Amino acid sequence: MKKLKIGIIGTGGIANSHMKSYLKMEDVEVVAGADIVPGKARAFLDKYDLKRAKAFDSTEEMLG
């Protein structure tokens, strides 16, 4: 099955609700997260055990 790859921009409060929904979807894979606060995206991805997902400090860096 081909999966939709997701990158989350902004890893604050509402991102947790989005993540919980994405993790229930078999055809979705979260592959990246970005937040302007250094280290916040990595901590967010690690919280959901997404060690392979890439963390970025800006949206531009993630999309570039």
mmCIF file of C-alpha atoms in Angstrom:
data_model
loop_
_atom_site.group_PDB
_atom_site.id
_atom_site.type_symbol
_atom_site.label_atom_id
_atom_site.label_comp_id
_atom_site.label_asym_id
_atom_site.label_seq_id
_atom_site.Cartn_x
_atom_site.Cartn_y
_atom_site.Cartn_z
ATOM 1 C CA MET A 1 0.000 0.000 0.000
ATOM 2 C CA LYS A 2 1.313 3.419 -0.932
ATOM 3 C CA LYS A 3 1.359 5.856 1.994
ATOM 4 C CA LEU A 4 0.743 9.587 2.095
ATOM 5 C CA LYS A 5 3.835 11.188 3.617
ATOM 6 C CA ILE A 6 3.097 13.991 6.072
ATOM 7 C CA GLY A 7 5.255 16.826 7.399
ATOM 8 C CA ILE A 8 3.854 18.734 10.375
ATOM 9 C CA ILE A 9 4.498 22.469 10.505
ATOM 10 C CA GLY A 10 4.333 23.741 14.071
ATOM 11 C CA THR A 11 4.542 21.217 16.877
ATOM 12 C CA GLY A 12 2.520 23.032 19.526
ATOM 13 C CA GLY A 13 -0.749 22.074 21.208
ATOM 14 C CA ILE A 14 -3.030 21.288 18.259
ATOM 15 C CA ALA A 15 -0.291 19.253 16.556
ATOM 16 C CA ASN A 16 -0.794 16.572 19.217
ATOM 17 C CA SER A 17 -4.398 16.077 18.100
ATOM 18 C CA HIS A 18 -3.324 15.896 14.477
ATOM 19 C CA MET A 19 -0.580 13.400 15.298
ATOM 20 C CA LYS A 20 -2.921 11.116 17.239
ATOM 21 C CA SER A 21 -5.226 11.014 14.220
ATOM 22 C CA TYR A 22 -2.405 10.444 11.726
ATOM 23 C CA LEU A 23 -1.026 7.541 13.767
ATOM 24 C CA LYS A 24 -4.385 5.757 13.488
ATOM 25 C CA MET A 25 -4.334 5.948 9.677
ATOM 26 C CA GLU A 26 -2.662 2.965 8.014
ATOM 27 C CA ASP A 27 -2.103 4.859 4.764
ATOM 28 C CA VAL A 28 -0.307 7.835 6.362
ATOM 29 C CA GLU A 29 3.325 8.150 7.442
ATOM 30 C CA VAL A 30 4.622 11.177 9.352
ATOM 31 C CA VAL A 31 8.099 11.764 7.955
ATOM 32 C CA ALA A 32 8.982 15.251 9.226
ATOM 33 C CA GLY A 33 8.182 18.041 11.616
ATOM 34 C CA ALA A 34 9.185 21.691 11.783
ATOM 35 C CA ASP A 35 9.087 24.296 14.529
ATOM 36 C CA ILE A 36 10.884 27.632 14.921
ATOM 37 C CA VAL A 37 11.868 26.782 18.507
ATOM 38 C CA PRO A 38 15.155 24.848 18.250
ATOM 39 C CA GLY A 39 14.770 21.239 19.370
ATOM 40 C CA LYS A 40 10.986 21.400 19.711
ATOM 41 C CA ALA A 41 10.225 19.453 16.526
ATOM 42 C CA ARG A 42 12.670 16.687 17.470
ATOM 43 C CA ALA A 43 11.175 16.404 20.968
ATOM 44 C CA PHE A 44 7.674 16.256 19.473
ATOM 45 C CA LEU A 45 8.587 13.507 17.006
ATOM 46 C CA ASP A 46 10.426 11.548 19.694
ATOM 47 C CA LYS A 47 7.366 11.777 21.952
ATOM 48 C CA TYR A 48 5.521 9.695 19.354
ATOM 49 C CA ASP A 49 8.515 7.376 18.812
ATOM 50 C CA LEU A 50 9.130 8.650 15.284
ATOM 51 C CA LYS A 51 12.907 8.332 15.414
ATOM 52 C CA ARG A 52 13.224 8.099 11.612
ATOM 53 C CA ALA A 53 11.219 11.284 10.977
ATOM 54 C CA LYS A 54 13.351 14.336 10.249
ATOM 55 C CA ALA A 55 13.152 17.448 12.435
ATOM 56 C CA PHE A 56 13.636 20.966 11.102
ATOM 57 C CA ASP A 57 13.928 24.432 12.651
ATOM 58 C CA SER A 58 11.960 26.149 9.887
ATOM 59 C CA THR A 59 9.238 25.452 7.368
ATOM 60 C CA GLU A 60 11.518 26.620 4.563
ATOM 61 C CA GLU A 61 14.196 24.132 5.564
ATOM 62 C CA MET A 62 11.675 21.285 5.670
ATOM 63 C CA LEU A 63 10.114 22.105 2.318
ATOM 64 C CA GLY A 64 13.405 22.985 0.618
#
